[in-house]
CSV table of C-alpha atoms in Angstrom, one decimal:
chain,number,residue,atom,x,y,z
K,11,MET,CA,0.1,0.2,0.1
K,12,GLU,CA,1.1,3.6,-1.4
K,13,LEU,CA,0.4,5.8,1.5
K,14,LYS,CA,1.0,9.9,0.7
K,15,LEU,CA,1.4,12.4,3.1
K,16,PRO,CA,-0.3,14.1,4.6
K,17,LEU,CA,-2.6,11.4,6.1
K,18,THR,CA,-6.1,12.4,6.6
K,19,LYS,CA,-7.8,11.3,9.9
K,20,GLU,CA,-9.8,8.3,7.5
K,21,GLU,CA,-6.9,7.2,6.2
K,22,ILE,CA,-5.3,7.1,9.4
K,23,ARG,CA,-8.0,5.2,10.6
K,24,SER,CA,-8.1,2.7,7.6
K,25,LEU,CA,-5.0,1.6,8.7
K,26,ARG,CA,-4.2,-1.6,9.9
K,27,ALA,CA,-1.3,-3.4,12.0
K,28,GLY,CA,0.8,-5.7,10.0
K,29,ASP,CA,0.1,-3.4,6.9
K,30,VAL,CA,3.5,-3.5,4.9
K,31,VAL,CA,3.3,0.3,3.4
K,32,THR,CA,5.6,2.6,2.0
K,33,LEU,CA,5.3,6.6,3.0
K,34,THR,CA,6.2,9.5,0.7
K,35,GLY,CA,6.2,13.0,1.8
K,36,THR,CA,7.7,15.3,4.9
K,37,ILE,CA,8.0,13.8,8.2
K,38,TYR,CA,10.5,15.3,11.2
K,39,THR,CA,13.0,13.2,12.8
K,40,ALA,CA,13.1,13.6,16.9
K,41,ARG,CA,14.5,11.3,19.2
K,42,ASP,CA,15.3,11.3,23.2
K,43,ALA,CA,16.6,14.8,24.0
K,44,ALA,CA,14.4,16.4,20.7
K,45,HIS,CA,11.3,15.4,22.5
K,46,LYS,CA,12.4,16.4,25.7
K,47,ARG,CA,12.6,19.7,24.8
K,48,LEU,CA,9.6,19.9,22.8
K,49,CYS,CA,7.3,19.1,25.4
K,50,GLY,CA,9.3,21.3,27.7
K,51,MET,CA,8.2,24.2,25.3
K,52,ILE,CA,4.6,23.1,24.8
K,53,GLU,CA,4.4,23.1,28.8
K,54,ALA,CA,5.8,26.4,28.9
K,55,GLY,CA,3.1,27.6,26.3
K,56,GLU,CA,6.1,28.5,23.8
K,57,PRO,CA,6.0,28.4,19.8
K,58,LEU,CA,6.9,24.9,18.4
K,59,PRO,CA,9.9,25.3,16.0
K,60,PHE,CA,7.5,23.5,13.4
K,61,SER,CA,4.1,22.7,12.9
K,62,LEU,CA,2.7,19.3,14.9
K,63,GLU,CA,-0.4,19.2,13.4
K,64,GLY,CA,-0.7,16.4,11.0
K,65,ALA,CA,3.3,15.4,11.6
K,66,ILE,CA,4.9,12.6,11.7
K,67,LEU,CA,7.8,12.1,13.6
K,68,TYR,CA,10.4,9.7,12.9
K,69,TYR,CA,12.6,8.9,15.8
K,70,CYS,CA,16.4,8.7,14.3
K,71,GLY,CA,19.3,10.3,14.7
K,72,PRO,CA,21.1,9.8,11.6
K,73,CYS,CA,24.5,9.8,10.7
K,74,PRO,CA,26.5,12.8,8.8
K,75,ALA,CA,25.8,13.2,4.9
K,76,PRO,CA,29.3,12.5,3.4
K,77,GLU,CA,30.0,14.8,0.8
K,78,GLY,CA,27.5,15.0,-2.1
K,79,ALA,CA,24.6,12.7,-0.4
K,80,VAL,CA,21.8,14.3,0.8
K,81,ILE,CA,22.2,12.3,4.3
K,82,GLY,CA,23.9,9.5,6.6
K,83,SER,CA,22.7,5.6,7.4
K,84,CYS,CA,19.2,7.2,9.3
K,85,GLY,CA,17.4,3.7,10.5
K,86,PRO,CA,14.9,3.9,13.6
K,87,THR,CA,15.4,3.9,17.4
K,88,THR,CA,13.5,2.2,20.0
K,89,SER,CA,10.1,3.8,20.2
K,90,SER,CA,9.6,3.1,24.0
K,91,ARG,CA,12.7,5.6,25.4
K,92,MET,CA,9.8,8.1,24.0
K,93,ASP,CA,6.8,7.3,25.5
K,94,ALA,CA,7.0,9.7,28.6
K,95,TYR,CA,6.8,12.2,25.9
K,96,ALA,CA,4.5,10.9,22.5
K,97,PRO,CA,0.6,11.3,24.1
K,98,ILE,CA,1.7,15.2,24.5
K,99,LEU,CA,2.9,15.4,21.2
K,100,TYR,CA,-0.6,13.7,19.9
K,101,ALA,CA,-2.6,15.7,22.2
K,102,HIS,CA,-0.9,18.3,20.3
K,103,GLY,CA,-1.6,17.5,16.7
K,104,ALA,CA,1.1,14.8,15.8
K,105,SER,CA,-0.4,12.5,13.6
K,106,GLY,CA,1.9,9.8,14.3
K,107,ALA,CA,5.4,8.0,14.7
K,108,ILE,CA,8.2,6.0,12.8
K,109,GLY,CA,10.5,4.0,15.0
K,110,LYS,CA,10.7,0.2,16.2
K,111,GLY,CA,10.1,-2.0,19.0
K,112,ARG,CA,7.2,-1.8,21.5
K,113,ILE,CA,5.2,1.2,22.7
K,114,GLY,CA,3.2,1.9,26.0
K,115,THR,CA,-0.4,1.1,27.0
K,116,ASP,CA,-0.4,5.2,27.4
K,117,VAL,CA,0.9,6.3,24.3
K,118,LYS,CA,-1.9,3.6,22.6
K,119,ALA,CA,-4.7,5.3,24.5
K,120,ALA,CA,-3.8,8.6,23.2
K,121,MET,CA,-3.7,7.3,19.6
K,122,ARG,CA,-6.7,5.9,19.6
K,123,LYS,CA,-7.9,9.0,21.4
K,124,PHE,CA,-6.5,11.5,18.8
K,125,GLY,CA,-6.3,8.9,15.9
K,126,GLY,CA,-2.6,8.3,15.2
K,127,VAL,CA,-0.5,5.6,13.8
K,128,TYR,CA,2.8,3.7,14.6
K,129,LEU,CA,4.6,2.8,11.8
K,130,LEU,CA,7.4,0.3,11.9
K,131,ALA,CA,10.9,0.8,9.9
K,132,THR,CA,13.1,-2.3,9.9
K,133,GLY,CA,16.2,-1.4,12.8
K,134,GLY,CA,19.5,-1.9,11.1
K,135,ALA,CA,18.2,-0.8,7.5
K,136,GLY,CA,19.9,2.8,8.1
K,137,ALA,CA,21.5,2.5,4.5
K,138,LEU,CA,18.2,1.4,2.7
K,139,LEU,CA,16.2,3.7,4.4
K,140,ALA,CA,18.8,6.8,3.6
K,141,LYS,CA,18.0,5.7,-0.2
K,142,CYS,CA,14.5,6.9,0.3
K,143,VAL,CA,15.3,10.4,2.1
K,144,LYS,CA,15.6,12.8,-0.9
K,145,SER,CA,16.3,16.1,1.2
K,146,ALA,CA,17.0,16.7,4.7
K,147,GLU,CA,17.1,20.0,6.4
K,148,VAL,CA,17.8,20.4,10.2
K,149,VAL,CA,14.7,22.5,11.6
K,150,ALA,CA,15.3,22.7,15.4
K,151,PHE,CA,17.8,22.1,17.6
K,152,PRO,CA,21.0,22.3,15.6
K,153,GLU,CA,23.2,22.1,18.8
K,154,LEU,CA,21.8,18.5,19.7
K,155,GLY,CA,24.0,17.3,16.4
K,156,ALA,CA,22.5,13.6,15.4
K,157,GLU,CA,19.5,14.4,17.8
K,158,ALA,CA,18.6,17.5,15.8
K,159,VAL,CA,15.3,18.0,14.4
K,160,ARG,CA,15.5,17.3,10.9
K,161,ARG,CA,12.5,17.9,7.9
K,162,LEU,CA,12.9,14.8,5.6
K,163,GLU,CA,11.5,14.7,2.4
K,164,VAL,CA,11.2,10.5,1.8
K,165,VAL,CA,10.0,8.6,-1.4
K,166,ASP,CA,8.3,5.0,-0.6
K,167,LEU,CA,10.0,4.7,2.8
K,168,PRO,CA,9.4,1.2,3.6
K,169,LEU,CA,7.3,0.8,6.8
K,170,ILE,CA,5.0,-1.9,8.5
K,171,VAL,CA,2.1,-0.6,10.4
K,172,GLY,CA,3.3,-1.4,13.9
K,173,VAL,CA,-0.3,-0.1,16.0
K,174,ASP,CA,-3.2,1.1,14.5
K,175,THR,CA,-5.7,3.3,16.0
K,176,THR,CA,-8.1,0.2,17.1
K,177,GLY,CA,-4.9,-0.5,19.5
K,178,GLU,CA,-3.6,-3.5,17.4
K,179,ASP,CA,-0.4,-4.1,17.8
K,180,VAL,CA,1.5,-6.4,15.3
K,181,TYR,CA,4.1,-7.4,18.3
K,182,ASP,CA,1.3,-9.1,19.7
K,183,ARG,CA,0.8,-11.8,16.9
K,184,ALA,CA,4.5,-13.2,17.7
K,185,ARG,CA,3.2,-16.6,19.0
K,186,PRO,CA,5.6,-19.1,21.2
K,187,LEU,CA,6.3,-21.9,18.3
F,22,MET,CA,65.5,-11.3,24.4
F,23,SER,CA,64.7,-8.3,22.0
F,24,ILE,CA,62.0,-5.9,22.8
F,25,ARG,CA,60.0,-4.9,19.6
F,26,GLU,CA,59.3,-1.4,19.8
F,27,VAL,CA,56.0,0.0,18.2
F,28,SER,CA,54.9,3.6,17.8
F,29,ALA,CA,51.6,4.8,19.1
F,30,ALA,CA,50.9,6.2,15.4
F,31,SER,CA,50.9,2.9,13.9
F,32,LEU,CA,49.0,1.2,16.6
F,33,SER,CA,46.3,4.6,16.5
F,34,GLN,CA,46.4,3.9,12.3
F,35,ALA,CA,45.5,0.3,13.0
F,36,VAL,CA,42.6,1.5,14.8
F,37,TYR,CA,41.3,3.5,12.4
F,38,ALA,CA,41.6,1.4,9.7
F,39,LEU,CA,39.6,-0.9,11.9
F,40,PHE,CA,37.1,1.3,12.7
F,41,LEU,CA,36.8,2.3,8.8
F,42,LYS,CA,36.0,-1.3,8.0
F,43,ALA,CA,34.3,-2.4,10.8
F,44,CYS,CA,31.4,0.3,10.7
F,45,VAL,CA,30.1,0.0,7.4
F,46,VAL,CA,29.0,-3.7,6.9
F,47,PRO,CA,27.8,-6.2,9.1
F,48,CYS,CA,30.3,-9.4,9.3
F,49,ARG,CA,30.1,-11.7,6.6
F,50,ASP,CA,28.9,-15.0,9.1
F,51,VAL,CA,25.9,-12.9,10.1
F,52,LEU,CA,25.1,-11.9,6.5
F,53,ASP,CA,25.5,-15.3,6.1
F,54,ALA,CA,23.2,-16.7,8.8
F,55,LEU,CA,20.8,-14.0,8.0
F,56,GLU,CA,20.3,-15.3,4.4
F,57,HIS,CA,19.7,-18.7,6.2
F,58,ALA,CA,17.0,-17.2,8.1
F,59,ARG,CA,15.4,-15.8,5.4
F,60,GLN,CA,14.4,-18.5,4.0
F,61,GLN,CA,12.9,-20.2,7.1
F,62,GLU,CA,10.6,-17.1,7.5
F,63,SER,CA,7.6,-15.6,5.9
F,64,GLY,CA,5.1,-12.5,6.4
F,65,PRO,CA,6.2,-9.5,7.5
F,66,ALA,CA,9.5,-11.6,9.2
F,67,ALA,CA,10.8,-12.3,5.4
F,68,GLU,CA,10.2,-8.9,4.1
F,69,VAL,CA,12.0,-7.3,6.8
F,70,LEU,CA,15.1,-9.9,6.6
F,71,ARG,CA,14.6,-8.7,2.6
F,72,GLN,CA,15.5,-5.2,3.3
F,73,LEU,CA,18.3,-6.1,6.0
F,74,ALA,CA,20.0,-8.1,2.5
F,75,GLU,CA,19.4,-5.3,0.1
F,76,ASN,CA,20.5,-3.0,3.0
F,77,ALA,CA,24.0,-4.8,3.1
F,78,LYS,CA,24.4,-4.1,-0.6
F,79,ILE,CA,23.9,-0.4,-0.7
F,80,ALA,CA,25.9,-0.4,2.5
F,81,GLU,CA,28.6,-1.9,0.9
F,82,GLU,CA,28.0,0.0,-2.5
F,83,THR,CA,27.7,3.5,-1.0
F,84,ARG,CA,29.9,3.3,2.0
F,85,LEU,CA,26.9,4.4,4.2
F,86,PRO,CA,27.1,2.4,7.3
F,87,SER,CA,24.3,-0.3,7.4
F,88,CYS,CA,23.3,1.0,10.5
F,89,GLN,CA,23.3,4.6,11.5
F,90,ASP,CA,24.2,3.4,15.6
F,91,THR,CA,27.9,3.3,14.9
F,92,GLY,CA,28.0,2.4,18.4
F,93,MET,CA,30.2,3.7,20.9
F,94,ALA,CA,34.0,2.0,19.9
F,95,ILE,CA,35.1,-1.1,22.0
F,96,VAL,CA,38.7,-2.1,21.7
F,97,TYR,CA,40.6,-5.2,22.6
F,98,LEU,CA,44.8,-5.0,22.8
F,99,ASP,CA,46.3,-8.6,22.8
F,100,ILE,CA,49.8,-6.6,24.1
F,101,GLY,CA,52.8,-9.6,23.4
F,102,ARG,CA,55.1,-9.1,26.7
F,103,ASP,CA,57.9,-8.7,24.9
F,104,VAL,CA,56.6,-5.4,22.7
F,105,HIS,CA,57.3,-1.7,23.8
F,106,ILE,CA,54.6,0.8,22.8
F,107,THR,CA,56.9,4.3,22.5
F,108,GLY,CA,53.6,7.3,23.2
F,109,ASN,CA,50.3,6.9,25.2
F,110,VAL,CA,48.0,3.9,24.5
F,111,THR,CA,45.2,5.3,25.2
F,112,GLU,CA,45.5,8.0,23.2
F,113,ALA,CA,46.8,6.5,20.3
F,114,VAL,CA,43.2,4.4,20.2
F,115,ASN,CA,41.1,7.2,21.0
F,116,ASP,CA,42.9,9.2,18.2
F,117,GLY,CA,42.8,6.1,15.9
F,118,VAL,CA,38.2,6.0,17.0
F,119,ARG,CA,38.7,9.8,16.2
F,120,ARG,CA,39.7,10.2,12.8
F,121,ALA,CA,37.7,6.9,11.9
F,122,TYR,CA,34.3,8.6,13.1
F,123,ARG,CA,35.1,11.7,11.6
F,124,ASP,CA,36.5,10.5,7.9
F,125,GLY,CA,33.7,7.8,7.5
F,126,TYR,CA,31.1,9.9,8.3
F,127,PHE,CA,30.0,7.8,11.4
F,128,ARG,CA,27.5,9.1,14.2
F,129,LYS,CA,29.5,10.2,17.5
F,130,SER,CA,26.9,8.8,20.3
F,131,VAL,CA,29.1,9.3,22.9
F,132,LEU,CA,28.1,11.9,25.7
F,133,SER,CA,28.7,12.7,29.3
F,134,ALA,CA,26.6,10.4,31.2
F,135,LEU,CA,24.7,12.6,33.6
F,136,ASP,CA,24.9,15.7,31.5
F,137,ARG,CA,24.5,14.4,28.3
F,138,VAL,CA,27.0,16.7,26.7
F,139,ASN,CA,28.3,15.2,23.6
F,140,THR,CA,32.1,14.8,23.3
F,141,GLY,CA,31.9,15.5,19.7
F,142,ASP,CA,34.0,12.7,18.0
F,143,ASN,CA,33.3,9.6,20.0
F,144,THR,CA,35.9,9.1,22.1
F,145,PRO,CA,36.7,7.9,24.8
F,146,ALA,CA,36.6,4.6,23.4
F,147,ILE,CA,36.2,1.5,26.1
F,148,LEU,CA,39.3,-0.4,26.1
F,149,HIS,CA,40.4,-3.5,27.0
F,150,GLU,CA,44.1,-4.5,27.5
F,151,ARG,CA,45.7,-7.8,28.1
F,152,ILE,CA,49.4,-8.8,28.4
F,153,VAL,CA,50.1,-12.0,26.3
F,154,GLU,CA,53.4,-14.2,25.2
F,155,GLY,CA,54.9,-12.8,22.1
F,156,ASP,CA,56.0,-9.4,20.5
F,157,ARG,CA,52.7,-8.6,18.9
F,158,ILE,CA,49.7,-6.7,19.5
F,159,HIS,CA,46.5,-8.2,18.5
F,160,ILE,CA,44.0,-5.6,17.9
F,161,TRP,CA,40.1,-6.4,17.8
F,162,ALA,CA,37.4,-3.0,17.2
F,163,MET,CA,34.0,-3.6,17.6
F,164,PRO,CA,31.2,-0.4,17.1
F,165,LYS,CA,28.6,-1.7,19.7
F,166,GLY,CA,24.8,-0.3,19.3
F,167,PHE,CA,23.2,0.3,22.2
F,168,GLY,CA,20.2,-0.8,21.3
F,169,SER,CA,21.2,-4.0,21.5
F,170,GLU,CA,23.4,-3.2,24.6
F,171,ASN,CA,20.6,-1.9,26.6
F,172,MET,CA,18.7,-5.2,26.9
F,173,SER,CA,21.9,-6.9,28.1
F,174,ALA,CA,22.2,-8.0,32.1
F,175,VAL,CA,24.2,-9.5,34.7
F,176,GLY,CA,22.9,-11.9,37.1
F,177,MET,CA,24.4,-13.2,40.3
F,178,LEU,CA,22.8,-16.1,41.2
F,179,LYS,CA,22.9,-18.7,43.7
F,180,PRO,CA,25.0,-21.8,43.4
F,181,SER,CA,21.8,-23.5,44.1
F,182,ASP,CA,20.2,-22.1,40.9
F,183,GLY,CA,22.5,-24.6,38.6
F,184,VAL,CA,22.7,-24.7,35.1
F,185,GLU,CA,18.9,-24.4,34.7
F,186,GLY,CA,18.7,-21.2,36.4
F,187,VAL,CA,21.1,-20.2,34.2
F,188,CYS,CA,19.5,-21.2,31.1
F,189,ASN,CA,16.3,-19.5,32.7
F,190,PHE,CA,18.1,-16.5,33.4
F,191,ILE,CA,19.1,-16.1,29.9
F,192,VAL,CA,15.7,-17.3,28.4
F,193,GLU,CA,14.1,-14.6,30.7
F,194,CYS,CA,16.2,-12.0,29.4
F,195,ALA,CA,15.5,-12.7,25.9
F,196,ARG,CA,11.4,-12.6,26.6
F,197,LYS,CA,12.0,-9.8,28.4
F,198,ALA,CA,14.2,-8.0,25.4
F,199,GLY,CA,11.7,-8.6,22.5
F,200,PRO,CA,11.7,-7.1,19.6
F,201,ASN,CA,13.8,-4.1,21.3
F,202,PRO,CA,17.3,-5.5,20.6
F,203,CYS,CA,16.7,-5.5,16.9
F,204,PRO,CA,16.6,-9.2,16.5
F,205,PRO,CA,17.8,-11.6,14.5
F,206,VAL,CA,20.1,-11.4,18.0
F,207,VAL,CA,23.5,-12.5,18.4
F,208,LEU,CA,23.9,-13.1,22.7
F,209,GLY,CA,27.1,-13.8,23.9
F,210,VAL,CA,27.1,-15.3,27.7
F,211,GLY,CA,29.7,-15.1,30.1
F,212,ILE,CA,29.5,-17.6,33.2
F,213,GLY,CA,31.1,-17.7,36.6
F,214,GLY,CA,34.1,-15.0,37.3
F,215,SER,CA,32.9,-12.3,39.0
F,216,PHE,CA,30.1,-9.7,38.6
F,217,GLU,CA,32.8,-7.5,36.3
F,218,TYR,CA,34.4,-10.5,34.5
F,219,ALA,CA,30.9,-12.2,33.3
F,220,ALA,CA,29.9,-9.4,31.3
F,221,TYR,CA,33.9,-9.1,30.1
F,222,LEU,CA,33.8,-12.8,29.2
F,223,ALA,CA,30.0,-12.4,27.5
F,224,LYS,CA,30.6,-9.3,25.5
F,225,ARG,CA,34.1,-11.0,24.2
F,226,ALA,CA,32.1,-13.8,23.0
F,227,LEU,CA,30.4,-11.9,20.4
F,228,LEU,CA,33.9,-11.8,18.9
F,229,ARG,CA,33.8,-15.7,17.6
F,230,GLU,CA,32.8,-16.6,15.0
F,231,VAL,CA,28.6,-16.9,14.0
F,232,GLY,CA,28.1,-20.7,13.3
F,233,SER,CA,31.2,-21.6,14.7
F,234,LYS,CA,31.1,-24.3,17.5
F,235,ASN,CA,31.8,-23.7,21.1
F,236,ARG,CA,35.4,-26.1,21.8
F,237,ASP,CA,34.1,-27.2,25.0
F,238,ALA,CA,31.4,-30.3,24.0
F,239,ARG,CA,29.0,-29.3,27.4
F,240,LEU,CA,28.6,-25.6,26.3
F,241,ALA,CA,28.0,-26.4,22.7
F,242,GLU,CA,25.1,-28.4,24.2
F,243,LEU,CA,24.1,-25.7,26.0
F,244,GLU,CA,24.2,-23.0,23.2
F,245,THR,CA,22.2,-25.2,20.8
F,246,VAL,CA,19.5,-25.3,23.7
F,247,LEU,CA,19.4,-22.1,24.6
F,248,ARG,CA,18.9,-20.8,21.4
F,249,GLU,CA,16.1,-23.4,20.4
F,250,ARG,CA,14.8,-22.7,23.7
F,251,ILE,CA,14.8,-18.4,22.7
F,252,ASN,CA,13.9,-19.2,19.4
F,253,ALA,CA,10.4,-21.4,20.4
F,254,LEU,CA,9.7,-17.6,22.0
F,255,GLY,CA,8.2,-17.0,18.7
F,256,TYR,CA,9.6,-13.4,18.1
F,257,GLY,CA,11.3,-14.1,15.0
F,258,PRO,CA,13.1,-11.0,12.9
F,259,MET,CA,12.7,-7.4,14.6
F,260,GLY,CA,9.8,-9.2,16.8
F,261,LEU,CA,7.4,-9.7,14.1
F,262,GLY,CA,6.9,-13.2,14.9
F,263,GLY,CA,8.8,-16.2,13.3
F,264,ARG,CA,11.6,-19.1,13.7
F,265,ASN,CA,14.4,-16.5,13.6
F,266,TYR,CA,15.2,-14.5,17.2
F,267,CYS,CA,18.6,-16.1,17.9
F,268,LEU,CA,21.2,-16.4,15.4
F,269,ALA,CA,23.6,-17.8,17.8
F,270,VAL,CA,24.5,-18.2,21.5
F,271,HIS,CA,28.2,-17.7,22.2
F,272,ILE,CA,29.2,-19.0,25.6
F,273,ASP,CA,32.3,-18.5,27.5
F,274,GLU,CA,33.4,-20.4,31.6
F,275,TYR,CA,35.3,-19.4,33.8
F,276,PRO,CA,35.7,-20.3,37.6
F,277,THR,CA,33.7,-18.7,40.4
F,278,HIS,CA,33.7,-18.0,43.9
F,279,LEU,CA,32.2,-21.1,45.8
F,280,ALA,CA,29.4,-18.5,47.3
F,281,SER,CA,28.0,-17.1,43.8
F,282,LEU,CA,27.2,-18.3,40.3
F,283,PRO,CA,27.1,-15.4,38.2
F,284,VAL,CA,26.0,-15.2,34.6
F,285,ALA,CA,25.8,-12.3,32.4
F,286,VAL,CA,24.1,-12.1,28.5
F,287,SER,CA,25.4,-9.8,26.1
F,288,PHE,CA,22.8,-8.8,23.7
F,289,CYS,CA,24.0,-8.0,20.0
F,290,CYS,CA,22.0,-6.5,17.1
F,291,HIS,CA,22.1,-8.2,13.8
F,292,ALA,CA,24.7,-5.4,13.1
F,293,LEU,CA,27.0,-7.3,14.7
F,294,ARG,CA,30.3,-5.7,13.7
F,295,HIS,CA,34.3,-6.4,14.5
F,296,ALA,CA,37.2,-6.7,12.9
F,297,ASP,CA,40.7,-7.4,13.9
F,298,CYS,CA,44.5,-7.5,12.8
F,299,GLU,CA,47.7,-8.0,14.4
F,300,ILE,CA,50.6,-5.6,14.1
């Protein structure tokens, strides 16, 4: 299934855990330190450096771009470290996140409430994922280096729907052999 | 007896070359094991293994690291006692790491633990030195990702827990880790020694070739049993369900104190990377 951003609320609600999809459009990288800062700004009532409305966040801290390249290797990081912040971001307009590994029940509840989807990128496939990135620009917290927020234009980013808006979790399908 | 002189500069250069090589593509033995696993999987698990095979090819062609977590630099030095290194060993290793991470466009992931201020050059490395016989230096470079490192654990078990307790501890570590360490994983296990030595053995066991048989027949059997028990959890590649969560278990054992039974489990993701040389 080919998804084009931005996704409508209906499109998000139609996604099902386990769907193999590709994503094309604008996403924002944000990981541990950027999440802490964004939530601190929300709490302080400060304007955010980019609009969260409909945003898809990518839990990723890329390698530096070599000469002539748009970005370095850029696979996902473990999502559960963002669990403390994710519900706040969904409440402030975010539509989804891309990461790897399980997410907490509070995050799933926020996704159900506000209409968010959790997408899985393949951990350790950083070179493959970098090929899908057509442009990258730091839009916030440049001093955080790899953890700065980058606006990425991606084409056909290969993903799997991890948790859908009904709360269905693809990881729950793994069964003892 | 003659003492051979090795300059700190040549040590630094060797460390530099090893990290430039190791950070880009996982070891061949791991890629072979992943390919074998791919033939046994279906659905989303097969899809991620297909992506990993393609990813390794792209990394090789483009020299982009296969994984953006180019890790913290772990370095093992076996220094022959008939070698005299002229210069500062620690500084030479850090200099090699610093230059490799700069020139390779690898991610600088090292920061102060409490203040979280990045050192900017991926130093300091973690350095383990041993004095051995001879007049050579054997160097191993292991860029170690921390998604898997975070799942590692040490257990100070009771002697009465025995082999069964040790196995249960290891399987329980895998059960708790689930999809987080980027499976298929390789597990290094250290049994015995002390608190820190068990962890040292576990990490060092990751250097063994995947698919190789333990020289100790009893440990070889334990490795097979553990791998089967862990894979029977059914987590599969990336935790998406399947038969291949664990590619290999590598165990090393050392005598311990009569009051204890230490066991350490070192997780490594499918991006198991290391390179070595002798100077």
